mmCIF file of C-alpha atoms in Angstrom:
data_model
loop_
_atom_site.group_PDB
_atom_site.id
_atom_site.type_symbol
_atom_site.label_atom_id
_atom_site.label_comp_id
_atom_site.label_asym_id
_atom_site.label_seq_id
_atom_site.Cartn_x
_atom_site.Cartn_y
_atom_site.Cartn_z
ATOM 1 C CA UNK Q 1 212.793 9.072 176.873
ATOM 2 C CA UNK Q 2 210.058 6.607 177.717
ATOM 3 C CA UNK Q 3 206.732 8.056 176.320
ATOM 4 C CA UNK Q 4 203.148 6.581 176.069
ATOM 5 C CA UNK Q 5 200.594 8.733 173.950
ATOM 6 C CA UNK Q 6 197.520 9.293 175.717
ATOM 7 C CA UNK Q 7 195.771 11.704 173.145
ATOM 8 C CA UNK Q 8 196.594 13.512 170.371
ATOM 9 C CA UNK Q 9 194.667 16.100 168.047
ATOM 10 C CA UNK Q 10 196.795 17.095 164.994
ATOM 11 C CA UNK Q 11 197.612 20.751 164.928
ATOM 12 C CA UNK Q 12 196.188 21.085 168.594
ATOM 13 C CA UNK Q 13 197.855 18.979 171.274
ATOM 14 C CA UNK Q 14 199.716 15.810 172.050
ATOM 15 C CA UNK Q 15 199.169 14.333 175.773
ATOM 16 C CA UNK Q 16 201.801 11.787 176.632
ATOM 17 C CA UNK Q 17 202.767 10.181 179.735
ATOM 18 C CA UNK Q 18 206.576 10.821 180.444
ATOM 19 C CA UNK Q 19 208.040 8.049 182.504
ATOM 20 C CA UNK Q 20 211.516 9.654 182.589
ATOM 21 C CA UNK Q 21 210.203 12.648 184.480
ATOM 22 C CA UNK Q 22 207.137 10.871 185.833
ATOM 23 C CA UNK Q 23 204.843 13.578 184.431
ATOM 24 C CA UNK Q 24 201.828 13.880 182.059
ATOM 25 C CA UNK Q 25 202.857 16.214 179.274
ATOM 26 C CA UNK Q 26 200.543 18.398 177.331
ATOM 27 C CA UNK Q 27 202.517 19.767 174.320
ATOM 28 C CA UNK Q 28 200.419 22.511 172.760
ATOM 29 C CA UNK Q 29 200.711 23.357 169.251
ATOM 30 C CA UNK Q 30 197.868 25.943 169.345
ATOM 31 C CA UNK Q 31 195.544 26.382 172.130
ATOM 32 C CA UNK Q 32 192.788 27.565 170.140
ATOM 33 C CA UNK Q 33 190.148 25.355 169.171
ATOM 34 C CA UNK Q 34 186.515 26.370 168.221
ATOM 35 C CA UNK Q 35 185.256 22.887 169.310
ATOM 36 C CA UNK Q 36 185.872 20.930 172.324
ATOM 37 C CA UNK Q 37 189.472 19.970 171.601
ATOM 38 C CA UNK Q 38 191.109 21.585 174.565
ATOM 39 C CA UNK Q 39 188.524 20.314 176.983
ATOM 40 C CA UNK Q 40 188.955 16.531 175.673
ATOM 41 C CA UNK Q 41 192.600 16.848 175.781
ATOM 42 C CA UNK Q 42 192.674 17.954 179.463
ATOM 43 C CA UNK Q 43 189.828 15.582 180.551
ATOM 44 C CA UNK Q 44 191.582 12.779 179.062
ATOM 45 C CA UNK Q 45 194.955 13.821 180.752
ATOM 46 C CA UNK Q 46 193.148 13.874 183.994
ATOM 47 C CA UNK Q 47 191.519 10.494 183.664
ATOM 48 C CA UNK Q 48 195.085 9.078 182.842
ATOM 49 C CA UNK Q 49 196.645 11.172 185.942
ATOM 50 C CA UNK Q 50 193.806 9.563 188.591
ATOM 51 C CA UNK Q 51 193.960 6.075 187.165
ATOM 52 C CA UNK Q 52 197.669 6.141 187.616
ATOM 53 C CA UNK Q 53 198.390 8.305 190.781
ATOM 54 C CA UNK Q 54 200.312 10.543 188.567
ATOM 55 C CA UNK Q 55 201.888 13.884 190.576
ATOM 56 C CA UNK Q 56 203.400 15.952 187.925
ATOM 57 C CA UNK Q 57 201.813 17.919 185.094
ATOM 58 C CA UNK Q 58 204.006 19.472 182.487
ATOM 59 C CA UNK Q 59 202.131 21.906 180.263
ATOM 60 C CA UNK Q 60 204.248 23.266 177.187
ATOM 61 C CA UNK Q 61 202.951 26.092 175.214
ATOM 62 C CA UNK Q 62 206.559 27.165 173.722
ATOM 63 C CA UNK Q 63 205.339 26.261 170.149
ATOM 64 C CA UNK Q 64 202.029 27.583 170.670
ATOM 65 C CA UNK Q 65 201.187 30.896 168.471
ATOM 66 C CA UNK Q 66 197.340 31.106 169.583
ATOM 67 C CA UNK Q 67 195.880 31.475 172.911
ATOM 68 C CA UNK Q 68 192.803 29.861 174.350
ATOM 69 C CA UNK Q 69 189.251 30.560 172.892
ATOM 70 C CA UNK Q 70 187.132 32.790 175.077
ATOM 71 C CA UNK Q 71 185.176 29.693 176.046
ATOM 72 C CA UNK Q 72 188.104 27.539 176.839
ATOM 73 C CA UNK Q 73 189.565 30.353 178.803
ATOM 74 C CA UNK Q 74 186.377 30.581 180.996
ATOM 75 C CA UNK Q 75 186.368 26.956 181.460
ATOM 76 C CA UNK Q 76 190.154 26.810 182.641
ATOM 77 C CA UNK Q 77 189.010 29.596 185.075
ATOM 78 C CA UNK Q 78 185.969 27.943 186.251
ATOM 79 C CA UNK Q 79 185.285 26.066 189.471
ATOM 80 C CA UNK Q 80 184.701 22.834 187.323
ATOM 81 C CA UNK Q 81 188.332 22.955 186.277
ATOM 82 C CA UNK Q 82 189.399 23.839 189.650
ATOM 83 C CA UNK Q 83 187.581 21.007 191.006
ATOM 84 C CA UNK Q 84 189.104 18.780 188.554
ATOM 85 C CA UNK Q 85 192.706 19.738 189.867
ATOM 86 C CA UNK Q 86 192.012 19.494 193.591
ATOM 87 C CA UNK Q 87 190.307 16.098 193.250
ATOM 88 C CA UNK Q 88 193.369 14.730 191.349
ATOM 89 C CA UNK Q 89 196.621 13.391 192.683
ATOM 90 C CA UNK Q 90 198.262 16.111 190.977
ATOM 91 C CA UNK Q 91 201.018 18.205 193.230
ATOM 92 C CA UNK Q 92 203.380 19.644 190.878
ATOM 93 C CA UNK Q 93 202.674 21.985 187.796
ATOM 94 C CA UNK Q 94 205.316 23.279 185.283
ATOM 95 C CA UNK Q 95 204.579 25.635 182.501
ATOM 96 C CA UNK Q 96 207.159 26.002 179.827
ATOM 97 C CA UNK Q 97 205.919 29.414 178.468
ATOM 98 C CA UNK Q 98 205.460 30.587 175.003
ATOM 99 C CA UNK Q 99 208.590 30.930 172.934
ATOM 100 C CA UNK Q 100 210.045 34.243 171.547
ATOM 101 C CA UNK Q 101 208.096 33.852 168.189
ATOM 102 C CA UNK Q 102 204.826 33.554 169.919
ATOM 103 C CA UNK Q 103 202.038 36.099 168.774
ATOM 104 C CA UNK Q 104 200.653 35.576 172.161
ATOM 105 C CA UNK Q 105 200.054 38.268 175.016
ATOM 106 C CA UNK Q 106 202.573 36.597 177.664
ATOM 107 C CA UNK Q 107 201.756 38.943 180.338
ATOM 108 C CA UNK Q 108 199.522 36.166 182.457
ATOM 109 C CA UNK Q 109 202.900 34.190 182.927
ATOM 110 C CA UNK Q 110 204.350 36.633 185.262
ATOM 111 C CA UNK Q 111 201.465 35.784 188.038
ATOM 112 C CA UNK Q 112 201.143 32.128 186.767
ATOM 113 C CA UNK Q 113 203.155 30.424 189.813
ATOM 114 C CA UNK Q 114 201.053 32.644 192.331
ATOM 115 C CA UNK Q 115 197.820 32.296 190.657
ATOM 116 C CA UNK Q 116 198.087 28.554 190.610
ATOM 117 C CA UNK Q 117 198.745 28.390 194.206
ATOM 118 C CA UNK Q 118 196.106 30.736 194.958
ATOM 119 C CA UNK Q 119 193.584 28.555 193.085
ATOM 120 C CA UNK Q 120 194.778 25.106 194.107
ATOM 121 C CA UNK Q 121 195.933 25.590 197.575
ATOM 122 C CA UNK Q 122 198.823 24.396 199.565
ATOM 123 C CA UNK Q 123 198.680 20.994 198.358
ATOM 124 C CA UNK Q 124 200.470 22.096 195.046
ATOM 125 C CA UNK Q 125 203.574 23.717 193.920
ATOM 126 C CA UNK Q 126 203.914 25.492 190.523
ATOM 127 C CA UNK Q 127 206.945 26.710 188.396
ATOM 128 C CA UNK Q 128 207.570 28.163 185.219
ATOM 129 C CA UNK Q 129 210.627 26.940 183.311
ATOM 130 C CA UNK Q 130 212.034 26.100 180.077
ATOM 131 C CA UNK Q 131 215.008 24.358 181.378
ATOM 132 C CA UNK Q 132 214.524 20.367 181.478
ATOM 133 C CA UNK Q 133 217.064 20.008 184.103
ATOM 134 C CA UNK Q 134 215.422 22.448 186.415
ATOM 135 C CA UNK Q 135 211.891 20.881 185.635
ATOM 136 C CA UNK Q 136 213.216 17.413 186.293
ATOM 137 C CA UNK Q 137 214.431 18.456 189.660
ATOM 138 C CA UNK Q 138 211.276 20.211 190.434
ATOM 139 C CA UNK Q 139 209.409 16.836 189.706
ATOM 140 C CA UNK Q 140 211.713 14.754 191.669
ATOM 141 C CA UNK Q 141 211.200 16.660 194.778
ATOM 142 C CA UNK Q 142 209.598 14.591 197.859
ATOM 143 C CA UNK Q 143 205.886 14.264 197.648
ATOM 144 C CA UNK Q 144 204.041 17.147 199.211
ATOM 145 C CA UNK Q 145 203.740 16.326 203.196
ATOM 146 C CA UNK Q 146 206.552 13.862 203.181
ATOM 147 C CA UNK Q 147 209.424 15.083 205.340
ATOM 148 C CA UNK Q 148 211.594 12.235 205.411
#
């Protein structure tokens, strides 16, 4: 696996470029931060994505025991965040959901794919999966809009 570390904050997140799957990978150890750690990590990831025309975004919360703070939840639900996604080169989003030992409320995962498509339109595809083979196949599909 070829990786390039883009950003890291101990105990919160590692953001790495995964050449093997052609994706920016946000590995969350906790999603809760009282300061600006979540927004800094996500904005840094978007900068990398847009500079390198990355199409795939992998969010792994499988080891995260704490959900977003209210402030960060509001931000990822905001028009500002949606605009970051819409104005980016991203086309495919995968969520690796919280693991079985998570203390998080995971009811939101059931509608994550549908909500992602509603929020970001037909130019994106979304999947919830913990299976790396399935994730790789999803990312390797032809770019959106390419028929040949």
